[in-house]
């Protein structure tokens, strides 16, 4: 807990109790997990950075779906990625296609993650 407070305090003046409250709220939302060592509280993220970013992207697509522009949002996203990222997308799509060929009874896996808050720990 003290390490988190010290790290955040280099950027802006925050009360120790404010940081403690935010971390407790993040724990209730399952964005961080709390470990107790004697009197100290230690926090760790429940999701890696990649998972969190993917969750944010899915949330953004879901918001676009509400306005009927999910496909347009995907097209704009793809137009902004570089060659390496485009190749990674192609590989991921090919893997997904191979996993779920016609006749495959395996359910599709979704990657919805909580997307609010920071996982600083």
PDB file of C-alpha atoms in Angstrom, residues 37-120:
ATOM      1  CA  UNK A  37       1.342  -9.520   5.278  1.00  0.00           C
ATOM      2  CA  UNK A  38       1.191  -8.949   9.029  1.00  0.00           C
ATOM      3  CA  UNK A  39      -0.011  -5.343   9.167  1.00  0.00           C
ATOM      4  CA  UNK A  40       0.859  -4.436   5.565  1.00  0.00           C
ATOM      5  CA  UNK A  41      -1.589  -4.608   2.682  1.00  0.00           C
ATOM      6  CA  UNK A  42      -0.248  -5.603  -0.708  1.00  0.00           C
ATOM      7  CA  UNK A  43      -2.194  -5.262  -3.945  1.00  0.00           C
ATOM      8  CA  UNK A  44      -1.727  -6.956  -7.296  1.00  0.00           C
ATOM      9  CA  UNK A  45      -3.680  -6.595 -10.548  1.00  0.00           C
ATOM     10  CA  UNK A  46      -6.118  -9.397 -11.354  1.00  0.00           C
ATOM     11  CA  UNK A  47      -5.657  -8.910 -15.096  1.00  0.00           C
ATOM     12  CA  UNK A  48      -2.583  -8.262 -17.164  1.00  0.00           C
ATOM     13  CA  UNK A  49      -2.249  -5.074 -19.171  1.00  0.00           C
ATOM     14  CA  UNK A  50      -3.062  -6.890 -22.439  1.00  0.00           C
ATOM     15  CA  UNK A  51      -6.276  -8.298 -20.963  1.00  0.00           C
ATOM     16  CA  UNK A  52      -7.303  -4.900 -19.642  1.00  0.00           C
ATOM     17  CA  UNK A  53      -6.669  -3.185 -22.985  1.00  0.00           C
ATOM     18  CA  UNK A  54      -8.581  -5.943 -24.795  1.00  0.00           C
ATOM     19  CA  UNK A  55     -11.481  -5.421 -22.400  1.00  0.00           C
ATOM     20  CA  UNK A  56     -11.462  -1.693 -23.120  1.00  0.00           C
ATOM     21  CA  UNK A  57     -11.502  -2.414 -26.852  1.00  0.00           C
ATOM     22  CA  UNK A  58     -14.452  -4.798 -26.474  1.00  0.00           C
ATOM     23  CA  UNK A  59     -16.290  -2.201 -24.387  1.00  0.00           C
ATOM     24  CA  UNK A  60     -15.687   0.412 -27.096  1.00  0.00           C
ATOM     25  CA  UNK A  61     -17.013  -1.976 -29.754  1.00  0.00           C
ATOM     26  CA  UNK A  62     -20.056  -2.692 -27.615  1.00  0.00           C
ATOM     27  CA  UNK A  63     -20.744   1.042 -27.412  1.00  0.00           C
ATOM     28  CA  UNK A  64     -20.420   1.293 -31.192  1.00  0.00           C
ATOM     29  CA  UNK A  65     -22.876  -1.597 -31.541  1.00  0.00           C
ATOM     30  CA  UNK A  66     -25.446   0.449 -29.645  1.00  0.00           C
ATOM     31  CA  UNK A  67     -25.274   3.083 -32.364  1.00  0.00           C
ATOM     32  CA  UNK A  68     -25.169   0.485 -35.151  1.00  0.00           C
ATOM     33  CA  UNK A  69     -21.623   1.320 -36.205  1.00  0.00           C
ATOM     34  CA  UNK A  70     -19.602  -1.624 -34.889  1.00  0.00           C
ATOM     35  CA  UNK A  71     -18.306  -2.552 -38.354  1.00  0.00           C
ATOM     36  CA  UNK A  72     -17.356   1.069 -39.086  1.00  0.00           C
ATOM     37  CA  UNK A  73     -15.475   1.240 -35.780  1.00  0.00           C
ATOM     38  CA  UNK A  74     -13.546  -1.927 -36.683  1.00  0.00           C
ATOM     39  CA  UNK A  75     -12.666  -0.528 -40.115  1.00  0.00           C
ATOM     40  CA  UNK A  76     -11.366   2.725 -38.590  1.00  0.00           C
ATOM     41  CA  UNK A  77      -9.342   0.747 -36.049  1.00  0.00           C
ATOM     42  CA  UNK A  78      -7.752  -1.478 -38.701  1.00  0.00           C
ATOM     43  CA  UNK A  79      -6.852   1.569 -40.813  1.00  0.00           C
ATOM     44  CA  UNK A  80      -4.740   2.868 -37.924  1.00  0.00           C
ATOM     45  CA  UNK A  81      -2.683  -0.260 -37.162  1.00  0.00           C
ATOM     46  CA  UNK A  82       0.791  -0.800 -38.530  1.00  0.00           C
ATOM     47  CA  UNK A  83       1.989  -3.665 -40.719  1.00  0.00           C
ATOM     48  CA  UNK A  84       3.144  -5.807 -37.777  1.00  0.00           C
ATOM     49  CA  UNK A  85      -0.155  -5.339 -35.959  1.00  0.00           C
ATOM     50  CA  UNK A  86      -2.103  -6.111 -39.139  1.00  0.00           C
ATOM     51  CA  UNK A  87      -0.148  -9.353 -39.486  1.00  0.00           C
ATOM     52  CA  UNK A  88      -0.893 -10.226 -35.852  1.00  0.00           C
ATOM     53  CA  UNK A  89      -4.601  -9.636 -36.552  1.00  0.00           C
ATOM     54  CA  UNK A  90      -4.439 -11.906 -39.619  1.00  0.00           C
ATOM     55  CA  UNK A  91      -2.811 -14.674 -37.576  1.00  0.00           C
ATOM     56  CA  UNK A  92      -5.372 -14.313 -34.783  1.00  0.00           C
ATOM     57  CA  UNK A  93      -8.258 -14.448 -37.268  1.00  0.00           C
ATOM     58  CA  UNK A  94      -6.754 -17.508 -38.976  1.00  0.00           C
ATOM     59  CA  UNK A  95      -6.372 -19.252 -35.594  1.00  0.00           C
ATOM     60  CA  UNK A  96      -9.952 -18.409 -34.715  1.00  0.00           C
ATOM     61  CA  UNK A  97     -11.157 -19.751 -38.070  1.00  0.00           C
ATOM     62  CA  UNK A  98      -9.224 -22.996 -37.591  1.00  0.00           C
ATOM     63  CA  UNK A  99     -10.570 -23.388 -34.061  1.00  0.00           C
ATOM     64  CA  UNK A 100     -14.184 -22.936 -35.058  1.00  0.00           C
ATOM     65  CA  UNK A 101     -14.565 -24.619 -38.429  1.00  0.00           C
ATOM     66  CA  UNK A 102     -18.076 -25.518 -39.621  1.00  0.00           C
ATOM     67  CA  UNK A 103     -19.255 -28.568 -37.727  1.00  0.00           C
ATOM     68  CA  UNK A 104     -17.095 -27.708 -34.719  1.00  0.00           C
ATOM     69  CA  UNK A 105     -19.264 -27.874 -31.601  1.00  0.00           C
ATOM     70  CA  UNK A 106     -16.783 -25.946 -29.436  1.00  0.00           C
ATOM     71  CA  UNK A 107     -18.378 -22.796 -27.988  1.00  0.00           C
ATOM     72  CA  UNK A 108     -16.758 -19.502 -28.917  1.00  0.00           C
ATOM     73  CA  UNK A 109     -14.605 -17.984 -26.198  1.00  0.00           C
ATOM     74  CA  UNK A 110     -15.241 -14.340 -25.355  1.00  0.00           C
ATOM     75  CA  UNK A 111     -12.725 -11.972 -23.860  1.00  0.00           C
ATOM     76  CA  UNK A 112     -14.859  -9.514 -21.938  1.00  0.00           C
ATOM     77  CA  UNK A 113     -12.898  -7.977 -19.087  1.00  0.00           C
ATOM     78  CA  UNK A 114     -13.725  -5.277 -16.606  1.00  0.00           C
ATOM     79  CA  UNK A 115     -12.505  -2.089 -18.157  1.00  0.00           C
ATOM     80  CA  UNK A 116     -12.790   0.581 -15.518  1.00  0.00           C
ATOM     81  CA  UNK A 117     -10.045   1.713 -13.224  1.00  0.00           C
ATOM     82  CA  UNK A 118      -6.319   1.260 -13.127  1.00  0.00           C
ATOM     83  CA  UNK A 119      -4.454  -1.842 -12.063  1.00  0.00           C
ATOM     84  CA  UNK A 120      -1.484  -0.092 -10.549  1.00  0.00           C
TER      85      UNK A 120
END
